[in-house]
């Protein structure tokens, strides 16, 4: 059931001398709408809930990939993220601009079902390793493309929802992005908690086989994707609708992520934070969940993986709400600094205390908690800051998050099985399959990118403030560098404060 709320906002073109079409929220139309902020918030929460359930199934399978499928699982995760990153460069932005945020969410969630279904097929084919690997990699490749569309659409839908939630100016737009960022992260992560714990519950309490567990995940993913028909789409702004219908402009929209990365220096500065998250997440998934938990907690059947992954998600959900409440007072930069520090501390303890057998429940849980705190800043605060920094090109901005996270995670999973060493030692760990891996290089990589993340964000924030001070202009994409004025005055006023 597709609905629209055309009465909630009207748009007008930017001044003629701006050189680019831009939208301006017409507050007069908002004043004639019945409770626009409430209806926009409800629509956003519904979409976030469906997103959370579907993506929770994907995350649960991803967390189990290396534990249940071994090196095939690591290869599958690497292919998933490579495909995910490639989608940002191969047209996910154009697809979302063409079909809209809500429809992009529905498409991405539907394609994600293929990834979850691949676990069912691969489990059925475990007696035929080559076929199992082929099915797993195919599902990952398709799922990655769906993920690129999904997260780009989520960013677009998020930014438009924040504009609608801001309403007639009673809520500053930067506060609206912070609020919705916190709500989304909390809902998204709580769903992940439930779906991660589901595997442990089904295996321990009902003694289901892993085949049946993956079948349950697949069924839930399909139902949640179908539920997107209940979410209504916002009317597009004139610049979006006109450009999406122009086939000549399609190549530009398809490469929006790359051109934004090339032309706006702020995007380069934000790269280390995204890479820090990707490296820390792949380090946790490929090394801690696969080997540390197995050795330190004597968990040869992966029974604790769901519970420990849920610890990360629970902490991230709670901290997302907490950070959302204090962001107005302490600033988003302070919160992102905390996030980068937590990513650093995910790897640092293993560099200082490399003997895995000496770790226990407290130490292992602490690492999962730190990852949860860091993740809350990535899922909520970072994306809210992207909506602020790159308001003139939402699809391209959030596609860059897809690109950066995809490349860093793919590289991380690749390195997890491709950093060999010859003699077992405190940093040369023997994995369950008998292979030796140098984990110190990976740990240094996580720590160094976390440090660079702090510097990069500071540079981006300074650059953004200077853009506002010199008249509210920002770099835009094109064959030559241009300047685009910020037509929304709230960005200019709040950036200066």
Coordinates of N, CA and C in Angstrom, one line a residue, residues 279-486:
X279 N 37.6 -2.2 9.7 CA 38.7 -3.1 10.1 C 38.4 -3.7 11.5
X280 N 37.9 -2.9 12.4 CA 37.6 -3.4 13.7 C 36.5 -4.5 13.7
X281 N 35.5 -4.3 12.8 CA 34.4 -5.2 12.7 C 34.9 -6.5 12.1
X282 N 35.7 -6.5 11.1 CA 36.3 -7.7 10.5 C 37.3 -8.4 11.4
X283 N 38.0 -7.6 12.2 CA 38.9 -8.2 13.1 C 38.2 -9.0 14.2
X284 N 37.1 -8.4 14.7 CA 36.2 -9.1 15.6 C 35.6 -10.3 15.0
X285 N 35.1 -10.2 13.8 CA 34.4 -11.3 13.2 C 35.3 -12.5 12.8
X286 N 36.5 -12.1 12.3 CA 37.3 -13.2 11.7 C 38.3 -13.7 12.7
X287 N 38.7 -13.0 13.7 CA 39.7 -13.5 14.7 C 39.1 -13.7 16.0
X288 N 38.4 -12.7 16.6 CA 37.9 -12.9 18.0 C 36.8 -13.9 18.0
X289 N 35.8 -13.8 17.1 CA 34.7 -14.7 17.1 C 35.1 -16.1 16.7
X290 N 36.0 -16.2 15.8 CA 36.4 -17.5 15.2 C 37.4 -18.2 16.1
X291 N 38.4 -17.5 16.6 CA 39.5 -18.2 17.3 C 39.6 -17.9 18.8
X292 N 39.4 -16.6 19.2 CA 39.6 -16.2 20.6 C 38.5 -16.9 21.4
X293 N 37.2 -16.8 20.9 CA 36.1 -17.4 21.7 C 36.3 -18.9 21.7
X294 N 36.7 -19.5 20.6 CA 36.9 -21.0 20.6 C 37.9 -21.4 21.7
X295 N 39.0 -20.7 21.7 CA 40.1 -21.1 22.6 C 39.9 -20.6 24.1
X296 N 39.6 -19.3 24.2 CA 39.5 -18.8 25.6 C 38.3 -19.3 26.3
X297 N 37.2 -19.5 25.6 CA 35.9 -19.9 26.2 C 35.6 -21.4 26.0
X298 N 36.5 -22.1 25.3 CA 36.3 -23.5 25.0 C 34.9 -23.7 24.3
X299 N 34.7 -22.9 23.2 CA 33.4 -23.0 22.5 C 33.6 -23.5 21.1
X300 N 33.7 -24.8 21.0 CA 34.0 -25.5 19.7 C 32.8 -25.6 18.8
X301 N 31.6 -25.4 19.4 CA 30.3 -25.5 18.6 C 29.7 -24.1 18.3
X302 N 30.5 -23.1 18.6 CA 30.0 -21.7 18.3 C 28.7 -21.3 19.0
X303 N 28.5 -21.9 20.1 CA 27.2 -21.7 20.8 C 27.2 -20.3 21.5
X304 N 28.3 -19.7 21.7 CA 28.4 -18.4 22.4 C 28.4 -17.2 21.4
X305 N 28.6 -17.5 20.1 CA 28.7 -16.4 19.2 C 27.5 -15.5 19.1
X306 N 26.3 -16.1 19.1 CA 25.1 -15.3 19.1 C 25.0 -14.5 20.3
X307 N 25.3 -15.0 21.5 CA 25.1 -14.2 22.7 C 26.1 -13.1 22.7
X308 N 27.4 -13.4 22.4 CA 28.4 -12.3 22.4 C 28.2 -11.2 21.4
X309 N 27.7 -11.6 20.2 CA 27.4 -10.7 19.2 C 26.2 -9.8 19.6
X310 N 25.3 -10.4 20.4 CA 24.2 -9.6 21.0 C 24.6 -8.6 22.0
X311 N 25.7 -8.9 22.7 CA 26.3 -8.0 23.7 C 26.7 -6.7 23.0
X312 N 27.4 -6.9 21.8 CA 27.8 -5.8 21.0 C 26.6 -4.9 20.6
X313 N 25.6 -5.6 20.1 CA 24.4 -4.9 19.6 C 23.6 -4.2 20.7
X314 N 23.5 -4.9 21.9 CA 22.8 -4.3 23.0 C 23.5 -3.0 23.4
X315 N 24.8 -3.1 23.6 CA 25.5 -1.9 24.0 C 25.4 -0.8 23.0
X316 N 25.5 -1.2 21.7 CA 25.4 -0.2 20.6 C 24.0 0.5 20.7
X317 N 23.0 -0.3 20.9 CA 21.6 0.3 20.9 C 21.4 1.2 22.1
X318 N 21.9 0.8 23.3 CA 21.7 1.7 24.4 C 22.6 3.0 24.3
X319 N 23.8 2.8 23.8 CA 24.7 4.0 23.7 C 24.2 4.9 22.6
X320 N 23.6 4.3 21.6 CA 23.0 5.2 20.5 C 22.0 6.2 21.0
X321 N 21.1 5.7 21.9 CA 20.1 6.6 22.5 C 20.8 7.6 23.4
X322 N 21.8 7.1 24.2 CA 22.5 8.0 25.1 C 23.3 9.1 24.3
X323 N 24.0 8.7 23.3 CA 24.7 9.7 22.5 C 23.8 10.6 21.8
X324 N 22.6 10.1 21.4 CA 21.6 11.0 20.7 C 21.1 12.1 21.7
X325 N 21.0 11.7 23.0 CA 20.5 12.7 24.0 C 21.6 13.8 24.3
X326 N 22.8 13.4 24.3 CA 23.9 14.3 24.7 C 24.5 15.0 23.5
X327 N 24.2 14.6 22.3 CA 24.9 15.2 21.1 C 24.6 16.7 21.1
X328 N 23.4 17.1 21.5 CA 23.1 18.6 21.4 C 24.0 19.4 22.4
X329 N 24.5 18.7 23.4 CA 25.3 19.4 24.5 C 26.8 19.3 24.2
X330 N 27.2 18.1 24.0 CA 28.7 17.9 23.9 C 29.2 18.0 22.4
X331 N 28.3 17.9 21.4 CA 28.7 18.0 20.0 C 28.9 16.6 19.5
X332 N 28.7 16.4 18.2 CA 28.9 15.1 17.6 C 30.4 14.8 17.5
X333 N 31.2 15.8 17.4 CA 32.7 15.5 17.3 C 33.2 14.7 18.6
X334 N 32.7 15.1 19.7 CA 33.2 14.5 21.0 C 32.8 13.0 20.9
X335 N 31.5 12.7 20.5 CA 31.0 11.4 20.4 C 31.8 10.5 19.4
X336 N 32.2 11.1 18.3 CA 33.0 10.4 17.3 C 34.4 10.1 17.8
X337 N 34.9 11.0 18.6 CA 36.2 10.8 19.2 C 36.2 9.6 20.1
X338 N 35.1 9.4 20.9 CA 34.9 8.3 21.8 C 34.8 7.0 20.9
X339 N 34.1 7.1 19.8 CA 34.0 5.9 18.9 C 35.3 5.5 18.4
X340 N 36.1 6.4 17.9 CA 37.4 6.0 17.4 C 38.3 5.4 18.5
X341 N 38.2 5.9 19.7 CA 39.0 5.4 20.8 C 38.6 3.9 21.0
X342 N 37.3 3.7 21.0 CA 36.8 2.3 21.2 C 37.3 1.3 20.1
X343 N 37.3 1.8 18.9 CA 37.9 0.9 17.8 C 39.3 0.6 18.1
X344 N 40.1 1.6 18.5 CA 41.5 1.4 18.9 C 41.6 0.3 19.9
X345 N 40.8 0.4 21.0 CA 40.8 -0.5 22.1 C 40.3 -1.9 21.8
X346 N 39.6 -2.1 20.6 CA 39.2 -3.5 20.2 C 40.5 -4.3 19.9
X347 N 41.5 -3.7 19.3 CA 42.7 -4.5 18.9 C 43.8 -4.3 19.9
X348 N 43.9 -3.2 20.5 CA 45.1 -3.0 21.4 C 45.3 -4.0 22.5
X349 N 44.2 -4.5 23.2 CA 44.5 -5.5 24.2 C 45.1 -6.8 23.7
X350 N 44.9 -7.1 22.5 CA 45.5 -8.4 21.9 C 46.9 -8.1 21.5
X351 N 47.3 -6.9 21.3 CA 48.7 -6.6 21.0 C 49.5 -6.6 22.3
X352 N 48.8 -6.2 23.4 CA 49.5 -6.2 24.7 C 49.4 -7.5 25.4
X353 N 48.4 -8.3 25.2 CA 48.2 -9.6 25.9 C 47.8 -10.6 24.8
X354 N 48.8 -11.0 24.0 CA 48.5 -11.9 22.8 C 48.2 -13.3 23.1
X355 N 48.5 -13.8 24.3 CA 48.3 -15.2 24.6 C 46.8 -15.5 24.8
X356 N 46.1 -16.1 23.8 CA 44.6 -16.2 23.8 C 44.1 -17.0 25.0
X357 N 44.9 -18.1 25.4 CA 44.4 -19.0 26.4 C 44.3 -18.3 27.8
X358 N 44.9 -17.1 27.9 CA 44.8 -16.4 29.2 C 43.6 -15.5 29.3
X359 N 42.9 -15.4 28.2 CA 41.7 -14.6 28.2 C 40.5 -15.3 28.8
X360 N 39.6 -14.6 29.4 CA 38.4 -15.2 30.0 C 37.2 -14.5 29.6
X361 N 36.1 -14.8 30.3 CA 34.8 -14.2 29.9 C 34.9 -12.6 30.1
X362 N 35.5 -12.1 31.1 CA 35.5 -10.7 31.4 C 36.2 -10.0 30.2
X363 N 37.4 -10.5 29.9 CA 38.2 -9.9 28.8 C 37.5 -9.9 27.5
X364 N 37.0 -11.1 27.1 CA 36.3 -11.2 25.8 C 35.1 -10.3 25.8
X365 N 34.3 -10.3 26.8 CA 33.1 -9.5 26.8 C 33.4 -8.0 26.7
X366 N 34.5 -7.6 27.4 CA 34.9 -6.2 27.3 C 35.2 -5.8 25.9
X367 N 35.8 -6.6 25.1 CA 36.1 -6.3 23.7 C 34.8 -6.2 22.9
X368 N 33.9 -7.1 23.1 CA 32.6 -6.9 22.4 C 31.8 -5.7 22.9
X369 N 32.0 -5.3 24.1 CA 31.3 -4.1 24.6 C 32.0 -2.8 23.9
X370 N 33.3 -2.8 23.9 CA 34.0 -1.7 23.2 C 33.6 -1.6 21.7
X371 N 33.5 -2.7 21.1 CA 33.0 -2.7 19.7 C 31.6 -2.1 19.6
X372 N 30.7 -2.5 20.6 CA 29.4 -1.9 20.6 C 29.3 -0.4 20.8
X373 N 30.2 0.1 21.7 CA 30.2 1.6 21.8 C 30.7 2.2 20.6
X374 N 31.7 1.7 20.0 CA 32.2 2.3 18.7 C 31.2 2.2 17.6
X375 N 30.5 1.1 17.6 CA 29.5 0.9 16.5 C 28.4 1.9 16.7
X376 N 28.0 2.2 17.9 CA 26.9 3.1 18.1 C 27.2 4.5 17.5
X377 N 28.4 4.9 17.6 CA 28.8 6.2 17.0 C 28.8 6.1 15.5
X378 N 29.1 4.9 14.9 CA 29.1 4.8 13.5 C 27.7 4.7 12.9
X379 N 26.8 3.9 13.5 CA 25.5 3.8 13.0 C 24.6 5.0 13.2
X380 N 24.9 5.8 14.3 CA 24.0 6.9 14.5 C 24.7 8.3 14.3
X381 N 25.7 8.6 15.1 CA 26.3 9.9 15.0 C 27.0 10.2 13.7
X382 N 27.8 9.2 13.2 CA 28.6 9.4 12.0 C 27.6 9.7 10.8
X383 N 26.5 8.9 10.7 CA 25.6 9.1 9.6 C 24.8 10.4 9.7
X384 N 24.6 10.8 11.0 CA 23.9 12.1 11.1 C 24.9 13.2 10.7
X385 N 26.2 13.1 11.0 CA 27.1 14.1 10.5 C 27.3 14.1 9.0
X386 N 27.2 12.9 8.4 CA 27.2 12.9 6.9 C 26.0 13.6 6.3
X387 N 24.9 13.5 7.0 CA 23.7 14.2 6.5 C 23.9 15.7 6.6
X388 N 24.7 16.2 7.6 CA 24.9 17.6 7.8 C 26.0 18.1 6.8
X389 N 27.1 17.3 6.7 CA 28.3 17.7 5.9 C 28.0 17.7 4.4
X390 N 27.2 16.8 4.0 CA 27.0 16.6 2.6 C 25.5 16.7 2.2
X391 N 24.8 17.7 2.7 CA 23.4 17.8 2.5 C 23.0 18.0 1.1
X392 N 23.9 18.5 0.3 CA 23.7 18.8 -1.1 C 23.7 17.6 -2.0
X393 N 24.2 16.5 -1.5 CA 24.3 15.2 -2.3 C 24.1 14.0 -1.4
X394 N 22.9 13.8 -1.0 CA 22.6 12.7 0.0 C 23.0 11.3 -0.5
X395 N 22.5 11.0 -1.7 CA 22.8 9.7 -2.2 C 24.3 9.4 -2.4
X396 N 25.0 10.4 -2.9 CA 26.4 10.2 -3.1 C 27.1 10.1 -1.8
X397 N 26.7 10.8 -0.8 CA 27.4 10.8 0.5 C 27.2 9.4 1.2
X398 N 26.0 8.9 1.2 CA 25.8 7.7 1.9 C 26.3 6.5 1.1
X399 N 26.4 6.7 -0.2 CA 27.0 5.6 -1.1 C 28.5 5.6 -0.7
X400 N 29.1 6.7 -0.3 CA 30.5 6.7 0.1 C 30.7 5.9 1.4
X401 N 29.7 5.9 2.3 CA 29.8 5.1 3.5 C 29.8 3.6 3.1
X402 N 28.9 3.3 2.1 CA 28.9 1.9 1.6 C 30.2 1.6 1.0
X403 N 30.8 2.4 0.2 CA 32.0 2.2 -0.5 C 33.2 2.0 0.5
X404 N 33.3 2.9 1.5 CA 34.4 2.8 2.4 C 34.2 1.6 3.4
X405 N 33.0 1.4 3.8 CA 32.8 0.2 4.7 C 33.0 -1.1 4.0
X406 N 32.6 -1.1 2.7 CA 32.7 -2.3 1.9 C 34.2 -2.7 1.6
X407 N 35.0 -1.7 1.2 CA 36.4 -1.9 0.9 C 37.1 -2.3 2.2
X408 N 36.9 -1.6 3.3 CA 37.7 -1.9 4.5 C 37.3 -3.2 5.1
X409 N 36.0 -3.6 5.0 CA 35.6 -4.9 5.6 C 36.1 -6.0 4.7
X410 N 36.0 -5.8 3.4 CA 36.5 -6.9 2.4 C 38.0 -7.1 2.6
X411 N 38.7 -6.0 2.7 CA 40.2 -6.1 2.9 C 40.5 -6.7 4.3
X412 N 39.7 -6.4 5.3 CA 39.9 -7.0 6.6 C 39.7 -8.5 6.6
X413 N 38.6 -9.0 6.0 CA 38.4 -10.4 5.9 C 39.4 -11.1 5.1
X414 N 39.9 -10.4 4.0 CA 40.9 -11.0 3.2 C 42.2 -11.2 4.0
X415 N 42.6 -10.1 4.7 CA 43.8 -10.2 5.5 C 43.7 -11.2 6.6
X416 N 42.5 -11.5 7.1 CA 42.4 -12.4 8.2 C 42.9 -13.8 7.8
X417 N 42.8 -14.2 6.5 CA 43.3 -15.5 6.1 C 44.5 -15.4 5.2
X418 N 45.1 -14.2 5.0 CA 46.2 -14.0 4.1 C 47.3 -13.3 4.7
X419 N 47.5 -13.4 6.0 CA 48.7 -12.9 6.6 C 49.4 -14.0 7.3
X420 N 50.1 -14.9 6.5 CA 50.7 -16.1 7.0 C 52.0 -15.8 7.8
X421 N 52.3 -16.8 8.6 CA 53.6 -16.8 9.3 C 54.1 -18.3 9.4
X422 N 55.3 -18.5 9.8 CA 55.9 -19.8 9.7 C 56.0 -20.6 11.0
X423 N 56.2 -19.9 12.1 CA 56.4 -20.6 13.3 C 55.4 -20.1 14.4
X424 N 54.7 -20.9 15.1 CA 53.8 -20.5 16.1 C 54.4 -19.7 17.2
X425 N 53.8 -18.5 17.5 CA 54.4 -17.7 18.6 C 53.2 -16.9 19.1
X426 N 53.5 -15.9 20.0 CA 52.4 -15.2 20.6 C 51.6 -14.3 19.6
X427 N 52.2 -14.0 18.5 CA 51.5 -13.2 17.4 C 51.3 -14.0 16.2
X428 N 51.8 -15.2 16.2 CA 51.6 -16.2 15.0 C 50.6 -17.2 15.5
X429 N 49.3 -17.1 15.3 CA 48.3 -17.9 15.9 C 47.9 -19.0 14.9
X430 N 47.8 -20.2 15.5 CA 47.3 -21.4 14.8 C 45.8 -21.5 14.8
X431 N 45.2 -21.3 13.7 CA 43.7 -21.4 13.6 C 43.2 -22.8 13.7
X432 N 41.9 -23.0 13.8 CA 41.3 -24.3 14.0 C 41.6 -25.3 12.9
X433 N 41.8 -24.7 11.7 CA 42.1 -25.5 10.5 C 43.6 -25.9 10.4
X434 N 44.4 -25.5 11.3 CA 45.8 -25.8 11.3 C 46.7 -24.8 10.6
X435 N 46.1 -23.7 10.0 CA 46.9 -22.7 9.3 C 47.4 -21.7 10.4
X436 N 48.6 -21.0 10.0 CA 49.2 -20.0 10.9 C 48.9 -18.6 10.3
X437 N 48.6 -17.7 11.2 CA 48.2 -16.4 10.8 C 48.9 -15.3 11.7
X438 N 49.4 -14.3 11.1 CA 50.1 -13.2 11.8 C 49.0 -12.1 12.1
X439 N 48.6 -12.1 13.4 CA 47.5 -11.2 13.8 C 48.0 -9.8 14.2
X440 N 49.3 -9.7 14.4 CA 49.9 -8.4 14.9 C 49.7 -7.3 13.8
X441 N 49.9 -7.7 12.5 CA 49.8 -6.7 11.4 C 48.3 -6.2 11.4
X442 N 47.4 -7.1 11.6 CA 46.0 -6.7 11.5 C 45.7 -5.8 12.7
X443 N 46.2 -6.1 13.9 CA 46.0 -5.3 15.1 C 46.6 -3.9 14.9
X444 N 47.7 -3.8 14.3 CA 48.3 -2.5 14.0 C 47.5 -1.7 13.0
X445 N 46.9 -2.4 12.0 CA 46.1 -1.7 11.1 C 44.9 -1.1 11.7
X446 N 44.2 -1.8 12.6 CA 43.0 -1.3 13.3 C 43.4 -0.1 14.1
X447 N 44.5 -0.2 14.9 CA 44.8 0.9 15.8 C 45.2 2.1 15.0
X448 N 46.0 2.0 13.9 CA 46.5 3.2 13.2 C 45.3 3.9 12.5
X449 N 44.4 3.1 11.9 CA 43.2 3.8 11.3 C 42.3 4.5 12.3
X450 N 42.2 4.0 13.5 CA 41.5 4.6 14.6 C 42.1 6.0 14.9
X451 N 43.4 6.0 15.0 CA 44.1 7.3 15.3 C 43.9 8.3 14.2
X452 N 44.0 7.8 12.9 CA 43.8 8.7 11.8 C 42.3 9.2 11.7
X453 N 41.4 8.4 12.2 CA 40.0 8.8 12.2 C 39.7 10.1 13.0
X454 N 40.4 10.2 14.1 CA 40.3 11.4 14.9 C 40.8 12.6 14.2
X455 N 41.9 12.5 13.6 CA 42.5 13.6 12.8 C 41.6 13.9 11.6
X456 N 41.2 12.9 10.9 CA 40.3 13.1 9.7 C 39.0 13.9 10.0
X457 N 38.4 13.4 11.1 CA 37.1 14.1 11.4 C 37.3 15.6 11.8
X458 N 38.4 15.8 12.5 CA 38.7 17.2 12.9 C 38.9 18.1 11.7
X459 N 39.6 17.6 10.7 CA 39.9 18.3 9.5 C 38.6 18.5 8.7
X460 N 37.7 17.5 8.7 CA 36.4 17.7 7.9 C 35.5 18.7 8.6
X461 N 35.5 18.7 10.0 CA 34.7 19.6 10.7 C 35.2 21.1 10.5
X462 N 36.5 21.3 10.5 CA 37.0 22.6 10.3 C 36.7 23.1 8.9
X463 N 36.8 22.2 7.9 CA 36.5 22.6 6.5 C 35.1 22.9 6.4
X464 N 34.2 22.2 7.0 CA 32.7 22.5 7.0 C 32.4 23.8 7.6
X465 N 33.0 24.1 8.7 CA 32.8 25.4 9.3 C 33.3 26.6 8.5
X466 N 34.5 26.4 7.8 CA 35.0 27.4 6.9 C 34.1 27.6 5.7
X467 N 33.4 26.5 5.2 CA 32.5 26.7 4.1 C 31.3 27.6 4.5
X468 N 30.8 27.4 5.7 CA 29.7 28.2 6.2 C 30.1 29.6 6.4
X469 N 31.3 29.8 7.0 CA 31.8 31.2 7.3 C 32.0 32.0 6.0
X470 N 32.4 31.4 4.9 CA 32.6 32.1 3.7 C 31.4 32.3 2.8
X471 N 30.2 32.1 3.4 CA 29.0 32.4 2.7 C 28.1 31.2 2.5
X472 N 28.4 30.1 3.2 CA 27.5 28.9 3.1 C 27.7 28.2 1.8
X473 N 28.9 27.9 1.3 CA 29.1 27.2 0.1 C 29.8 25.9 0.3
X474 N 29.6 25.0 -0.5 CA 30.3 23.7 -0.4 C 30.6 23.2 -1.8
X475 N 31.7 22.4 -1.9 CA 32.0 21.8 -3.2 C 31.0 20.9 -3.7
X476 N 30.8 20.9 -5.0 CA 29.8 20.0 -5.6 C 30.5 19.2 -6.7
X477 N 29.8 18.3 -7.3 CA 30.4 17.4 -8.3 C 30.1 17.9 -9.7
X478 N 31.1 17.7 -10.5 CA 31.0 18.0 -11.9 C 32.3 17.9 -12.6
X479 N 32.3 18.3 -13.8 CA 33.6 18.1 -14.6 C 34.6 19.1 -14.1
X480 N 34.1 20.2 -13.5 CA 35.0 21.2 -12.9 C 34.4 21.5 -11.5
X481 N 35.3 21.9 -10.6 CA 34.8 22.2 -9.2 C 33.9 23.4 -9.2
X482 N 32.8 23.3 -8.6 CA 31.9 24.4 -8.5 C 31.6 24.6 -7.0
X483 N 30.9 25.7 -6.7 CA 30.5 26.0 -5.3 C 29.0 26.0 -5.3
X484 N 28.4 25.3 -4.3 CA 27.0 25.3 -4.2 C 26.6 26.0 -2.9
X485 N 25.7 26.9 -2.8 CA 25.3 27.6 -1.6 C 24.4 26.7 -0.8
X486 N 24.5 26.7 0.5 CA 23.5 26.0 1.4 C 22.3 26.9 1.5

